Amino acid sequence: MHLNRVREKISREGLDGFLFSSQPSVFYLSQFSSTHAYVLLTAEGKKVLITDGRYLLKAEKLFTPLGWEVREVTSPLFENLTQIITDYGIKKLGVEGDRLRLDFFEKFKCKAGDKGITVIPYVGFLDEFRMVKTPEEIEKISKAVEITEKAFLNLVEFLKENRKRLKELTEQ
């Protein structure tokens, strides 16, 4: 599974953990779709899904049985996030430098520094894993292509059947 390979890379980079904050990365690592979630992976193998109260119960129900720890992020955001990271003993933390807004990164780095955490931005940390598709990912892609083809063929058929009516509507 790619989580183990990502954890190995975290260790190779000399990090204690990595905080993934972009929706694509969070979904890739956890299959959790949320507008406000983070994935914290530690070098020791802990998998932590961090989300706000809107998604907390859903996340606990889905992820706790799979060996994930689920934590709630509250306000103030930066203090709360750094506290969660501190709870796992992380002193050297990687972040998605290419996916964070500069103001978020600067504020987070400052708050983390107050707790003795060194924040290191990375560009494309997951790229090498995302390039190679697992059998499950290939199956999902095939299914998506199949659905897209059916939708396209239905649209073509609809346009053929309604060409005359569509032409009349556009000429008015």
Tab-separated table of C-alpha atoms in Angstrom:
chain	number	residue	atom	x	y	z
A	1	MET	CA	0.000	0.000	0.000
A	2	HIS	CA	1.207	3.502	-0.762
A	3	LEU	CA	0.863	4.685	2.868
A	4	ASN	CA	3.751	2.444	3.875
A	5	ARG	CA	5.897	3.768	1.032
A	6	VAL	CA	5.046	7.359	1.966
A	7	ARG	CA	5.956	6.650	5.598
A	8	GLU	CA	9.279	5.169	4.461
A	9	LYS	CA	10.007	8.344	2.488
A	10	ILE	CA	9.163	10.448	5.553
A	11	SER	CA	11.764	8.446	7.501
A	12	ARG	CA	14.354	8.650	4.701
A	13	GLU	CA	13.955	12.429	4.644
A	14	GLY	CA	14.755	12.525	8.371
A	15	LEU	CA	11.314	13.846	9.273
A	16	ASP	CA	9.262	12.905	12.317
A	17	GLY	CA	6.059	13.452	10.368
A	18	PHE	CA	4.396	15.065	7.387
A	19	LEU	CA	1.230	17.152	7.341
A	20	PHE	CA	-0.770	16.882	4.122
A	21	SER	CA	-3.275	19.691	3.750
A	22	SER	CA	-4.459	19.830	0.139
A	23	GLN	CA	-7.740	18.170	-0.772
A	24	PRO	CA	-6.138	16.031	-3.510
A	25	SER	CA	-3.439	14.751	-1.139
A	26	VAL	CA	-5.850	14.128	1.734
A	27	PHE	CA	-8.130	12.178	-0.597
A	28	TYR	CA	-5.235	10.264	-2.173
A	29	LEU	CA	-3.926	9.128	1.204
A	30	SER	CA	-7.204	8.522	3.020
A	31	GLN	CA	-10.026	8.423	0.442
A	32	PHE	CA	-11.730	10.999	2.694
A	33	SER	CA	-13.466	13.812	0.877
A	34	SER	CA	-13.738	16.994	2.909
A	35	THR	CA	-13.347	20.715	2.485
A	36	HIS	CA	-11.424	20.919	5.754
A	37	ALA	CA	-9.185	17.990	6.603
A	38	TYR	CA	-5.528	17.166	7.082
A	39	VAL	CA	-3.607	13.909	7.101
A	40	LEU	CA	-0.695	13.611	9.502
A	41	LEU	CA	1.610	10.651	8.894
A	42	THR	CA	4.379	9.965	11.369
A	43	ALA	CA	7.685	8.220	10.779
A	44	GLU	CA	6.586	5.639	13.366
A	45	GLY	CA	3.567	4.697	11.260
A	46	LYS	CA	0.740	6.614	12.910
A	47	LYS	CA	-2.035	7.699	10.556
A	48	VAL	CA	-4.011	10.687	11.804
A	49	LEU	CA	-6.995	12.260	10.091
A	50	ILE	CA	-7.598	15.777	11.371
A	51	THR	CA	-10.919	17.396	10.529
A	52	ASP	CA	-13.419	19.859	11.880
A	53	GLY	CA	-16.621	19.115	13.773
A	54	ARG	CA	-18.768	18.907	10.633
A	55	TYR	CA	-16.979	15.742	9.533
A	56	LEU	CA	-15.788	14.345	12.856
A	57	LEU	CA	-18.448	11.673	13.474
A	58	LYS	CA	-18.288	10.453	9.878
A	59	ALA	CA	-14.494	10.299	10.043
A	60	GLU	CA	-14.465	8.431	13.365
A	61	LYS	CA	-16.978	5.899	12.074
A	62	LEU	CA	-15.059	5.274	8.856
A	63	PHE	CA	-11.430	5.527	9.944
A	64	THR	CA	-11.093	4.340	13.532
A	65	PRO	CA	-11.810	0.702	12.525
A	66	LEU	CA	-9.068	1.012	9.877
A	67	GLY	CA	-6.402	1.914	12.436
A	68	TRP	CA	-6.511	5.667	11.927
A	69	GLU	CA	-6.595	8.135	14.766
A	70	VAL	CA	-9.152	10.888	14.220
A	71	ARG	CA	-8.629	14.303	15.768
A	72	GLU	CA	-10.790	17.394	15.704
A	73	VAL	CA	-9.270	20.691	14.660
A	74	THR	CA	-10.796	23.718	16.350
A	75	SER	CA	-10.133	27.443	16.575
A	76	PRO	CA	-7.656	28.968	16.823
A	77	LEU	CA	-6.482	26.855	13.894
A	78	PHE	CA	-2.711	27.295	14.054
A	79	GLU	CA	-2.473	26.784	17.810
A	80	ASN	CA	-4.719	23.733	17.626
A	81	LEU	CA	-2.874	22.151	14.699
A	82	THR	CA	0.505	22.656	16.338
A	83	GLN	CA	-0.811	21.159	19.584
A	84	ILE	CA	-1.995	18.047	17.741
A	85	ILE	CA	1.408	17.731	16.065
A	86	THR	CA	3.153	18.231	19.417
A	87	ASP	CA	0.992	15.458	20.913
A	88	TYR	CA	2.741	13.029	18.557
A	89	GLY	CA	6.224	14.171	19.578
A	90	ILE	CA	6.996	15.625	16.166
A	91	LYS	CA	9.910	18.058	16.076
A	92	LYS	CA	10.717	18.001	12.346
A	93	LEU	CA	7.620	18.287	10.142
A	94	GLY	CA	7.296	18.255	6.369
A	95	VAL	CA	4.474	20.175	4.687
A	96	GLU	CA	3.226	20.590	1.126
A	97	GLY	CA	5.046	23.783	0.258
A	98	ASP	CA	3.623	23.778	-3.254
A	99	ARG	CA	0.050	23.452	-1.994
A	100	LEU	CA	-0.049	25.961	0.879
A	101	ARG	CA	-0.886	29.628	0.643
A	102	LEU	CA	2.088	31.711	1.708
A	103	ASP	CA	0.194	33.424	4.539
A	104	PHE	CA	-0.945	30.044	5.914
A	105	PHE	CA	2.596	28.665	5.723
A	106	GLU	CA	4.140	31.699	7.442
A	107	LYS	CA	1.593	31.735	10.304
A	108	PHE	CA	1.781	27.981	10.763
A	109	LYS	CA	5.585	27.972	10.701
A	110	CYS	CA	5.637	30.715	13.349
A	111	LYS	CA	3.193	28.913	15.698
A	112	ALA	CA	4.962	25.591	15.169
A	113	GLY	CA	8.302	27.245	15.907
A	114	ASP	CA	6.889	28.466	19.220
A	115	LYS	CA	6.352	24.777	20.108
A	116	GLY	CA	9.839	23.730	18.973
A	117	ILE	CA	8.684	22.269	15.654
A	118	THR	CA	10.777	22.857	12.542
A	119	VAL	CA	8.549	23.080	9.456
A	120	ILE	CA	10.116	22.093	6.136
A	121	PRO	CA	8.247	22.784	2.881
A	122	TYR	CA	8.428	20.184	0.103
A	123	VAL	CA	7.403	20.405	-3.531
A	124	GLY	CA	5.774	17.341	-5.102
A	125	PHE	CA	6.298	15.064	-2.107
A	126	LEU	CA	3.682	12.549	-3.324
A	127	ASP	CA	4.410	12.802	-7.055
A	128	GLU	CA	6.525	9.644	-7.277
A	129	PHE	CA	3.723	7.628	-5.661
A	130	ARG	CA	0.907	9.151	-7.689
A	131	MET	CA	2.680	8.389	-10.994
A	132	VAL	CA	2.453	4.635	-10.466
A	133	LYS	CA	-1.134	3.428	-10.213
A	134	THR	CA	-2.230	0.572	-7.972
A	135	PRO	CA	-4.614	-2.064	-9.363
A	136	GLU	CA	-7.425	-0.411	-7.386
A	137	GLU	CA	-6.644	2.988	-8.922
A	138	ILE	CA	-6.540	1.480	-12.414
A	139	GLU	CA	-9.938	-0.118	-11.797
A	140	LYS	CA	-11.400	3.222	-10.659
A	141	ILE	CA	-9.965	4.986	-13.710
A	142	SER	CA	-11.425	2.315	-16.008
A	143	LYS	CA	-14.828	2.693	-14.367
A	144	ALA	CA	-14.652	6.493	-14.738
A	145	VAL	CA	-13.790	6.137	-18.438
A	146	GLU	CA	-16.707	3.733	-18.899
A	147	ILE	CA	-19.141	6.161	-17.236
A	148	THR	CA	-17.783	9.079	-19.279
A	149	GLU	CA	-18.131	7.135	-22.537
A	150	LYS	CA	-21.744	6.227	-21.724
A	151	ALA	CA	-22.563	9.837	-20.878
A	152	PHE	CA	-20.958	11.049	-24.105
A	153	LEU	CA	-22.830	8.485	-26.228
A	154	ASN	CA	-26.098	9.449	-24.522
A	155	LEU	CA	-25.394	13.102	-25.296
A	156	VAL	CA	-24.635	12.334	-28.955
A	157	GLU	CA	-27.867	10.337	-29.245
A	158	PHE	CA	-29.841	13.139	-27.586
A	159	LEU	CA	-28.362	15.701	-29.971
A	160	LYS	CA	-29.149	13.529	-32.998
A	161	GLU	CA	-32.732	12.993	-31.868
A	162	ASN	CA	-33.277	16.659	-31.038
A	163	ARG	CA	-31.207	18.325	-33.759
A	164	LYS	CA	-34.199	19.879	-35.487
A	165	ARG	CA	-35.681	21.206	-32.230
A	166	LEU	CA	-32.303	22.549	-31.048
A	167	LYS	CA	-31.809	24.323	-34.378
A	168	GLU	CA	-35.242	25.946	-34.051
A	169	LEU	CA	-34.432	27.133	-30.528
A	170	THR	CA	-31.096	28.659	-31.522
A	171	GLU	CA	-32.615	30.498	-34.485
A	172	GLN	CA	-35.216	32.293	-32.373
